[in-house]
mmCIF file of C-alpha atoms in Angstrom:
data_model
loop_
_atom_site.group_PDB
_atom_site.id
_atom_site.type_symbol
_atom_site.label_atom_id
_atom_site.label_comp_id
_atom_site.label_asym_id
_atom_site.label_seq_id
_atom_site.Cartn_x
_atom_site.Cartn_y
_atom_site.Cartn_z
ATOM 1 C CA MET I 124 113.079 86.013 61.334
ATOM 2 C CA ALA I 125 113.768 84.090 64.543
ATOM 3 C CA ARG I 126 116.666 82.272 62.908
ATOM 4 C CA ARG I 127 118.135 85.532 61.620
ATOM 5 C CA LEU I 128 117.660 87.183 65.010
ATOM 6 C CA LEU I 129 119.333 84.397 66.979
ATOM 7 C CA GLN I 130 122.169 83.676 64.541
ATOM 8 C CA PRO I 131 124.634 86.069 66.288
ATOM 9 C CA VAL I 132 123.698 84.503 69.622
ATOM 10 C CA MET I 133 124.404 80.978 68.408
ATOM 11 C CA HIS I 134 127.649 82.132 66.814
ATOM 12 C CA GLY I 135 128.717 83.663 70.139
ATOM 13 C CA ARG I 136 127.869 80.433 71.958
ATOM 14 C CA ALA I 137 129.884 78.359 69.490
ATOM 15 C CA ALA I 138 132.884 80.661 69.862
ATOM 16 C CA TRP I 139 132.631 80.492 73.627
ATOM 17 C CA LEU I 140 132.421 76.702 73.718
ATOM 18 C CA SER I 141 135.528 76.403 71.563
ATOM 19 C CA CYS I 142 137.666 78.929 73.426
ATOM 20 C CA GLY I 143 139.333 76.435 75.766
ATOM 21 C CA SER I 144 138.997 73.731 78.364
ATOM 22 C CA ARG I 145 138.521 76.154 81.236
ATOM 23 C CA HIS I 146 134.915 76.675 80.064
ATOM 24 C CA SER I 147 132.957 73.485 80.190
ATOM 25 C CA ALA I 148 129.421 73.333 78.877
ATOM 26 C CA GLY I 149 128.738 70.516 81.309
ATOM 27 C CA HIS I 150 129.519 72.652 84.355
ATOM 28 C CA THR I 151 128.220 76.084 83.354
ATOM 29 C CA ARG I 152 124.568 76.798 82.817
ATOM 30 C CA LEU I 153 123.543 79.148 80.005
ATOM 31 C CA VAL I 154 120.566 81.511 80.114
ATOM 32 C CA LEU I 155 118.652 82.706 77.052
ATOM 33 C CA GLY I 156 116.830 86.004 77.556
ATOM 34 C CA ILE I 157 114.157 87.222 75.130
ATOM 35 C CA GLU I 158 112.680 90.711 75.444
ATOM 36 C CA THR I 159 109.816 91.766 73.223
ATOM 37 C CA SER I 160 107.624 94.859 73.126
ATOM 38 C CA CYS I 161 105.657 96.856 70.579
ATOM 39 C CA ASP I 162 108.902 98.337 69.251
ATOM 40 C CA ASP I 163 111.714 95.792 69.410
ATOM 41 C CA THR I 164 112.631 92.172 70.001
ATOM 42 C CA GLY I 165 115.950 91.407 71.644
ATOM 43 C CA ALA I 166 117.679 88.137 72.505
ATOM 44 C CA ALA I 167 120.860 87.352 74.419
ATOM 45 C CA VAL I 168 122.718 84.354 75.835
ATOM 46 C CA LEU I 169 124.692 84.764 79.078
ATOM 47 C CA ASP I 170 126.613 82.294 81.179
ATOM 48 C CA GLU I 171 126.122 82.000 84.927
ATOM 49 C CA THR I 172 128.841 84.555 85.653
ATOM 50 C CA GLY I 173 126.970 87.180 83.641
ATOM 51 C CA ARG I 174 129.288 87.112 80.633
ATOM 52 C CA VAL I 175 127.447 88.012 77.412
ATOM 53 C CA LEU I 176 128.109 85.256 74.870
ATOM 54 C CA GLY I 177 125.960 86.736 72.133
ATOM 55 C CA GLU I 178 123.098 89.136 71.589
ATOM 56 C CA ALA I 179 120.864 90.435 68.808
ATOM 57 C CA LEU I 180 118.158 93.076 68.391
ATOM 58 C CA HIS I 181 115.438 93.379 65.777
ATOM 59 C CA SER I 182 114.090 96.937 65.804
ATOM 60 C CA GLN I 183 111.128 98.656 64.159
ATOM 61 C CA LYS I 184 112.662 102.100 64.606
ATOM 62 C CA GLU I 185 112.872 102.760 60.875
ATOM 63 C CA ILE I 186 109.203 101.877 60.405
ATOM 64 C CA HIS I 187 108.161 104.247 63.185
ATOM 65 C CA MET I 188 110.357 107.004 61.803
ATOM 66 C CA LYS I 189 108.887 106.539 58.322
ATOM 67 C CA TRP I 190 105.344 106.984 59.580
ATOM 68 C CA ASN I 191 106.247 109.544 62.271
ATOM 69 C CA ASN I 192 104.838 107.249 64.880
ATOM 70 C CA SER I 193 105.824 105.274 67.966
ATOM 71 C CA SER I 194 104.207 102.632 70.099
ATOM 72 C CA ARG I 195 104.747 102.011 73.768
ATOM 73 C CA SER I 196 103.864 99.205 76.092
ATOM 74 C CA THR I 197 103.991 98.393 79.784
ATOM 75 C CA THR I 198 105.098 94.798 80.585
ATOM 76 C CA ALA I 199 105.979 92.454 83.750
ATOM 77 C CA SER I 200 109.510 93.024 82.338
ATOM 78 C CA GLN I 201 109.515 96.012 84.707
ATOM 79 C CA ARG I 202 111.713 93.786 86.861
ATOM 80 C CA LYS I 203 114.407 93.457 84.220
ATOM 81 C CA HIS I 204 115.716 96.984 84.747
ATOM 82 C CA PRO I 205 117.060 96.775 88.301
ATOM 83 C CA ALA I 206 118.551 93.438 87.326
ATOM 84 C CA SER I 207 120.359 95.013 84.378
ATOM 85 C CA SER I 208 121.958 97.483 86.766
ATOM 86 C CA ARG I 209 123.057 94.638 89.005
ATOM 87 C CA GLY I 210 124.675 93.069 85.972
ATOM 88 C CA SER I 211 126.605 96.277 85.251
ATOM 89 C CA ALA I 212 128.103 96.451 88.733
ATOM 90 C CA GLN I 213 127.630 93.877 91.458
ATOM 91 C CA ARG I 214 125.882 95.966 94.120
ATOM 92 C CA GLN I 215 123.444 95.030 96.827
ATOM 93 C CA TRP I 216 119.756 95.371 96.113
ATOM 94 C CA SER I 217 118.582 98.894 96.811
ATOM 95 C CA PHE I 218 116.410 101.765 95.656
ATOM 96 C CA PHE I 219 115.591 102.053 91.977
ATOM 97 C CA LEU I 220 113.826 104.325 89.520
ATOM 98 C CA LEU I 221 112.569 102.969 86.213
ATOM 99 C CA LEU I 222 112.177 105.571 83.465
ATOM 100 C CA SER I 223 110.957 104.231 80.156
ATOM 101 C CA GLY I 224 108.613 104.832 77.283
ATOM 102 C CA GLY I 225 106.099 102.410 78.716
ATOM 103 C CA HIS I 226 106.192 103.107 82.428
ATOM 104 C CA CYS I 227 107.697 105.067 85.314
ATOM 105 C CA ILE I 228 108.227 103.391 88.686
ATOM 106 C CA LEU I 229 109.847 104.224 92.024
ATOM 107 C CA ALA I 230 110.539 101.193 94.195
ATOM 108 C CA VAL I 231 112.868 99.591 96.692
ATOM 109 C CA ALA I 232 114.334 96.307 95.464
ATOM 110 C CA ARG I 233 115.107 94.099 98.445
ATOM 111 C CA GLY I 234 115.655 90.921 96.444
ATOM 112 C CA VAL I 235 115.188 89.331 93.066
ATOM 113 C CA SER I 236 111.411 89.145 93.585
ATOM 114 C CA ASP I 237 110.975 91.332 96.687
ATOM 115 C CA PHE I 238 109.906 94.901 95.935
ATOM 116 C CA LEU I 239 108.293 97.806 97.773
ATOM 117 C CA LEU I 240 106.393 100.041 95.348
ATOM 118 C CA LEU I 241 106.636 103.716 96.347
ATOM 119 C CA GLY I 242 105.026 105.370 93.338
ATOM 120 C CA GLN I 243 104.349 105.116 89.631
ATOM 121 C CA THR I 244 102.867 107.080 86.755
ATOM 122 C CA ILE I 245 99.105 107.508 86.953
ATOM 123 C CA ASP I 246 98.750 108.104 83.213
ATOM 124 C CA ILE I 247 101.447 108.129 80.524
ATOM 125 C CA ALA I 248 105.191 107.633 80.940
ATOM 126 C CA PRO I 249 107.946 110.222 80.344
ATOM 127 C CA GLY I 250 109.219 108.522 77.196
ATOM 128 C CA ASP I 251 105.725 108.432 75.741
ATOM 129 C CA MET I 252 105.249 112.140 76.476
ATOM 130 C CA LEU I 253 108.593 113.163 74.970
ATOM 131 C CA ASP I 254 107.851 111.196 71.810
ATOM 132 C CA LYS I 255 104.435 112.832 71.473
ATOM 133 C CA VAL I 256 105.864 116.319 71.956
ATOM 134 C CA ALA I 257 108.492 115.546 69.324
ATOM 135 C CA ARG I 258 105.756 114.506 66.902
ATOM 136 C CA ARG I 259 103.747 117.650 67.656
ATOM 137 C CA LEU I 260 106.850 119.730 66.915
ATOM 138 C CA SER I 261 107.436 117.717 63.693
ATOM 139 C CA LEU I 262 111.047 117.104 64.698
ATOM 140 C CA VAL I 263 111.290 114.308 62.145
ATOM 141 C CA LYS I 264 111.506 117.158 59.594
ATOM 142 C CA HIS I 265 114.192 119.082 61.476
ATOM 143 C CA PRO I 266 117.534 118.963 59.620
ATOM 144 C CA GLU I 267 119.474 118.235 62.838
ATOM 145 C CA CYS I 268 117.241 115.331 63.869
ATOM 146 C CA HIS I 269 117.382 113.037 60.857
ATOM 147 C CA GLY I 270 117.020 109.413 61.942
ATOM 148 C CA MET I 271 116.507 110.291 65.626
ATOM 149 C CA ALA I 272 113.701 108.939 67.766
ATOM 150 C CA GLY I 273 111.467 111.556 69.417
ATOM 151 C CA GLY I 274 113.053 111.632 72.840
ATOM 152 C CA LYS I 275 116.564 111.711 71.406
ATOM 153 C CA ALA I 276 115.598 114.612 69.116
ATOM 154 C CA ILE I 277 114.280 116.577 72.111
ATOM 155 C CA GLU I 278 117.533 115.974 73.986
ATOM 156 C CA HIS I 279 119.669 116.970 71.005
ATOM 157 C CA LEU I 280 117.860 120.253 70.312
ATOM 158 C CA ALA I 281 117.646 121.132 74.006
ATOM 159 C CA GLN I 282 121.442 121.346 74.224
ATOM 160 C CA ASN I 283 121.349 124.662 72.350
ATOM 161 C CA GLY I 284 118.017 125.922 73.658
ATOM 162 C CA ASP I 285 117.133 128.387 76.414
ATOM 163 C CA ARG I 286 114.748 126.638 78.801
ATOM 164 C CA GLN I 287 113.982 129.902 80.614
ATOM 165 C CA GLN I 288 112.070 131.194 77.584
ATOM 166 C CA TYR I 289 109.172 128.920 78.575
ATOM 167 C CA THR I 290 107.953 127.927 82.015
ATOM 168 C CA PHE I 291 105.720 124.898 82.442
ATOM 169 C CA ARG I 292 104.096 124.212 85.791
ATOM 170 C CA LEU I 293 105.316 121.109 87.611
ATOM 171 C CA PRO I 294 102.607 118.420 87.769
ATOM 172 C CA MET I 295 100.959 117.189 90.978
ATOM 173 C CA GLN I 296 102.384 119.842 93.307
ATOM 174 C CA GLN I 297 99.354 119.515 95.564
ATOM 175 C CA TYR I 298 99.972 115.814 96.168
ATOM 176 C CA ARG I 299 102.742 114.824 98.569
ATOM 177 C CA ASN I 300 103.245 111.366 97.180
ATOM 178 C CA CYS I 301 105.681 109.702 94.782
ATOM 179 C CA ASP I 302 103.373 109.215 91.818
ATOM 180 C CA PHE I 303 104.071 110.782 88.438
ATOM 181 C CA SER I 304 101.821 112.385 85.829
ATOM 182 C CA PHE I 305 102.811 113.506 82.343
ATOM 183 C CA SER I 306 99.551 113.764 80.368
ATOM 184 C CA GLY I 307 98.557 117.144 81.824
ATOM 185 C CA LEU I 308 102.048 118.447 81.176
ATOM 186 C CA GLN I 309 101.804 117.306 77.584
ATOM 187 C CA SER I 310 98.563 119.290 77.198
ATOM 188 C CA LEU I 311 100.264 122.431 78.546
ATOM 189 C CA VAL I 312 103.110 122.006 76.073
ATOM 190 C CA ASN I 313 100.716 121.434 73.174
ATOM 191 C CA ARG I 314 98.855 124.653 74.014
ATOM 192 C CA ALA I 315 102.122 126.581 74.117
ATOM 193 C CA ILE I 316 103.107 125.160 70.719
ATOM 194 C CA PHE I 317 99.718 126.065 69.231
ATOM 195 C CA GLN I 318 99.972 129.618 70.567
ATOM 196 C CA LYS I 319 103.460 130.031 69.154
ATOM 197 C CA GLU I 320 102.329 128.721 65.746
ATOM 198 C CA LYS I 321 99.632 131.403 65.690
ATOM 199 C CA GLU I 322 102.176 134.096 66.587
ATOM 200 C CA GLU I 323 104.565 132.989 63.844
ATOM 201 C CA GLY I 324 101.789 132.458 61.318
ATOM 202 C CA ILE I 325 102.681 128.867 60.478
ATOM 203 C CA GLN I 326 100.651 125.675 60.164
ATOM 204 C CA GLU I 327 100.972 122.560 62.284
ATOM 205 C CA GLY I 328 103.708 120.444 60.750
ATOM 206 C CA GLU I 329 106.051 123.352 60.081
ATOM 207 C CA ILE I 330 109.103 123.973 62.273
ATOM 208 C CA LEU I 331 108.913 126.776 64.837
ATOM 209 C CA SER I 332 111.809 129.191 65.094
ATOM 210 C CA CYS I 333 111.919 128.632 68.862
ATOM 211 C CA VAL I 334 111.825 124.842 68.719
ATOM 212 C CA LYS I 335 115.130 124.467 70.597
ATOM 213 C CA ASP I 336 113.887 126.630 73.475
ATOM 214 C CA ILE I 337 110.690 124.586 73.735
ATOM 215 C CA ALA I 338 112.694 121.347 73.701
ATOM 216 C CA ALA I 339 114.940 122.653 76.491
ATOM 217 C CA ALA I 340 111.971 123.761 78.602
ATOM 218 C CA VAL I 341 110.135 120.462 78.129
ATOM 219 C CA GLN I 342 113.203 118.403 78.971
ATOM 220 C CA HIS I 343 113.792 120.470 82.114
ATOM 221 C CA VAL I 344 110.249 120.231 83.477
ATOM 222 C CA VAL I 345 110.213 116.459 82.900
ATOM 223 C CA ALA I 346 113.534 116.172 84.733
ATOM 224 C CA ALA I 347 112.347 118.441 87.555
ATOM 225 C CA HIS I 348 109.157 116.431 88.053
ATOM 226 C CA ILE I 349 111.084 113.163 88.175
ATOM 227 C CA ILE I 350 113.712 114.585 90.530
ATOM 228 C CA GLN I 351 111.143 116.020 92.930
ATOM 229 C CA ARG I 352 109.186 112.769 93.271
ATOM 230 C CA THR I 353 112.397 110.764 93.571
ATOM 231 C CA HIS I 354 113.657 113.120 96.287
ATOM 232 C CA ARG I 355 110.506 112.527 98.328
ATOM 233 C CA ALA I 356 110.950 108.771 97.956
ATOM 234 C CA MET I 357 114.531 109.023 99.194
ATOM 235 C CA LEU I 358 113.515 111.078 102.226
ATOM 236 C CA PHE I 359 110.687 108.658 103.001
ATOM 237 C CA CYS I 360 113.001 105.634 102.862
ATOM 238 C CA LEU I 361 115.590 107.256 105.125
ATOM 239 C CA LYS I 362 112.977 108.510 107.616
ATOM 240 C CA ASN I 363 111.417 105.044 107.941
ATOM 241 C CA SER I 364 114.770 103.171 107.949
ATOM 242 C CA ILE I 365 113.821 101.291 104.783
ATOM 243 C CA LEU I 366 117.260 102.236 103.478
ATOM 244 C CA LEU I 367 120.368 102.907 105.541
ATOM 245 C CA PRO I 368 122.320 106.110 104.701
ATOM 246 C CA LYS I 369 125.678 104.334 104.432
ATOM 247 C CA SER I 370 124.482 101.770 101.868
ATOM 248 C CA ALA I 371 121.700 103.593 100.017
ATOM 249 C CA THR I 372 121.971 103.480 96.240
ATOM 250 C CA LEU I 373 119.820 105.144 93.608
ATOM 251 C CA VAL I 374 119.578 102.924 90.533
ATOM 252 C CA VAL I 375 118.172 104.539 87.383
ATOM 253 C CA SER I 376 117.245 102.471 84.356
ATOM 254 C CA GLY I 377 114.874 102.379 81.399
ATOM 255 C CA GLY I 378 115.073 104.103 78.026
ATOM 256 C CA VAL I 379 114.626 107.644 79.358
ATOM 257 C CA ALA I 380 117.611 107.085 81.655
ATOM 258 C CA SER I 381 119.702 107.424 78.486
ATOM 259 C CA ASN I 382 118.869 111.150 78.488
ATOM 260 C CA GLN I 383 122.028 112.760 79.868
ATOM 261 C CA TYR I 384 120.259 115.835 81.253
ATOM 262 C CA ILE I 385 117.802 113.738 83.272
ATOM 263 C CA ARG I 386 120.467 111.239 84.284
ATOM 264 C CA LYS I 387 122.861 113.928 85.548
ATOM 265 C CA GLY I 388 120.068 115.662 87.435
ATOM 266 C CA LEU I 389 119.294 112.437 89.275
ATOM 267 C CA GLN I 390 122.991 111.857 89.867
ATOM 268 C CA ALA I 391 123.265 115.309 91.452
ATOM 269 C CA LEU I 392 120.223 114.518 93.600
ATOM 270 C CA ALA I 393 121.759 111.249 94.761
ATOM 271 C CA HIS I 394 125.066 112.858 95.705
ATOM 272 C CA ALA I 395 123.331 115.736 97.520
ATOM 273 C CA ASN I 396 121.583 113.178 99.738
ATOM 274 C CA GLY I 397 124.518 110.830 100.314
ATOM 275 C CA PHE I 398 123.252 108.119 97.957
ATOM 276 C CA ALA I 399 125.479 106.189 95.602
ATOM 277 C CA PHE I 400 124.335 106.446 91.991
ATOM 278 C CA LEU I 401 124.187 103.625 89.475
ATOM 279 C CA SER I 402 122.827 103.519 85.941
ATOM 280 C CA PRO I 403 123.529 100.943 83.242
ATOM 281 C CA PRO I 404 125.218 101.953 79.992
ATOM 282 C CA PRO I 405 122.665 103.526 77.606
ATOM 283 C CA ARG I 406 122.533 100.427 75.408
ATOM 284 C CA LEU I 407 121.302 98.384 78.392
ATOM 285 C CA CYS I 408 118.693 101.004 79.286
ATOM 286 C CA THR I 409 116.777 100.479 76.048
ATOM 287 C CA ASP I 410 115.217 97.258 74.751
ATOM 288 C CA ASN I 411 117.646 94.338 74.819
ATOM 289 C CA GLY I 412 117.822 90.678 75.743
ATOM 290 C CA VAL I 413 120.813 91.029 78.082
ATOM 291 C CA MET I 414 118.804 92.465 80.977
ATOM 292 C CA ILE I 415 116.201 89.717 80.639
ATOM 293 C CA ALA I 416 118.889 87.034 80.690
ATOM 294 C CA TRP I 417 120.553 88.647 83.710
ATOM 295 C CA ASN I 418 117.228 88.630 85.541
ATOM 296 C CA GLY I 419 117.038 84.940 84.685
ATOM 297 C CA ILE I 420 120.489 84.404 86.182
ATOM 298 C CA GLU I 421 119.450 86.174 89.407
ATOM 299 C CA ARG I 422 116.321 84.034 89.668
ATOM 300 C CA LEU I 423 118.248 80.876 88.808
ATOM 301 C CA ARG I 424 120.761 81.583 91.567
ATOM 302 C CA ALA I 425 117.960 82.261 94.064
ATOM 303 C CA GLY I 426 115.924 79.246 92.957
ATOM 304 C CA CYS I 427 113.033 81.629 92.372
ATOM 305 C CA GLY I 428 110.498 81.138 89.586
ATOM 306 C CA VAL I 429 112.332 78.230 87.964
ATOM 307 C CA LEU I 430 109.630 76.127 86.292
ATOM 308 C CA TYR I 431 110.034 72.534 85.257
ATOM 309 C CA SER I 432 106.411 72.216 84.162
ATOM 310 C CA THR I 433 103.864 74.766 82.954
ATOM 311 C CA ASP I 434 100.914 72.808 84.327
ATOM 312 C CA GLY I 435 98.637 74.971 86.435
ATOM 313 C CA ILE I 436 100.376 78.220 85.515
ATOM 314 C CA ARG I 437 98.061 81.254 85.571
ATOM 315 C CA TYR I 438 98.740 84.045 83.096
ATOM 316 C CA GLU I 439 97.978 87.686 83.924
ATOM 317 C CA PRO I 440 97.955 90.681 81.533
ATOM 318 C CA LYS I 441 99.829 92.791 84.071
ATOM 319 C CA ALA I 442 101.917 91.376 86.875
ATOM 320 C CA PRO I 443 101.923 93.336 90.158
ATOM 321 C CA LEU I 444 105.288 94.657 91.328
ATOM 322 C CA GLY I 445 105.791 93.662 94.947
ATOM 323 C CA ILE I 446 104.053 95.316 97.904
ATOM 324 C CA ASP I 447 102.410 98.672 97.223
ATOM 325 C CA ILE I 448 103.252 101.088 100.072
ATOM 326 C CA SER I 449 102.502 104.275 98.120
ATOM 327 C CA LYS I 450 99.682 105.180 100.532
ATOM 328 C CA ARG I 451 102.170 105.208 103.418
ATOM 329 C CA VAL I 452 104.303 107.649 101.455
ATOM 330 C CA GLU I 453 101.351 109.969 100.946
ATOM 331 C CA GLU I 454 100.340 109.728 104.618
ATOM 332 C CA ASP I 455 103.825 110.877 105.678
ATOM 333 C CA SER I 456 103.277 114.057 103.619
ATOM 334 C CA ILE I 457 106.997 114.801 103.286
ATOM 335 C CA LYS I 458 107.858 118.277 102.054
ATOM 336 C CA VAL I 459 110.626 118.320 99.466
ATOM 337 C CA PRO I 460 113.212 121.140 99.428
ATOM 338 C CA ARG I 461 113.200 123.472 96.436
ATOM 339 C CA LEU I 462 114.853 122.218 93.274
ATOM 340 C CA ARG I 463 117.280 125.152 93.129
ATOM 341 C CA LYS I 464 119.420 123.343 95.688
ATOM 342 C CA ILE I 465 120.134 120.698 93.031
ATOM 343 C CA GLN I 466 122.328 122.164 90.297
ATOM 344 C CA TRP I 467 123.267 120.223 87.173
ATOM 345 C CA SER I 468 123.702 120.353 83.429
ATOM 346 C CA ALA I 469 124.089 117.820 80.625
ATOM 347 C CA ARG I 470 127.659 118.929 79.935
#
């Protein structure tokens, strides 16, 4: 499997080496990035300038779709996402939001290995929640969602749904911090689905007539929760001069950042507060080896974490992400303006 996975990468390297004398293998270092999770394994080879020479992805999407299941994981690869945004457009290190199936993080990236953690999910991640709601709604059986992963099915159906038909309470309103929570929200949605199934006289596993409205309402409350916590983080950083208004950038990455409704809501938030907005192309938001290789390039350039021997290396199941200043955020108790001031749509 490894040979089959890396064959396109090696082909790309061979093509690159033969393309002319201006590229010399003796003067340009190559970086191999390998990203692996419960769902996918990706590999990519980049040169020092960030040019992608070859990449490949082995996905288990079809297996998960067959069994109506998905698996999520949280890894140290949290750091790959801001790096992938740097690879898309050469910007200075700044403020970033990671939205994925495995985790949800708000942090300030001050360097390749220098982070200030502002907040993170205290339970499940947004991608995990959206997938579970999709399974509860049996969207794998919906004729418009054939072959779509859970979160993508929610986004697709929401485009023609009326989110105002259902109102779900925003999580953690009583806490003025930047942490996220999605498990309680999932329980509220599940209760609403159960109630609607009783009203329509159908069994679990059948498709509700109002499934598009539920999808729209769920997508909106997830977006609103993310936007509210991100807004507080932005205000905190500006108030404490952690970020300067003229150079502040909101970077959004991770699989859930591919959702256009959530992405455009965050873009509207950034513009309303004078922040630049940056998000990688959707294909670099999901699992891939390119963002790992780019992180390797950043660390190689900085001379950070380059190992020539593995002797004495200590392995940890979960690597900490920088300095945790989330308590300072909560102590500032910043009130966030109402969401109605941020207007957006996926279109």
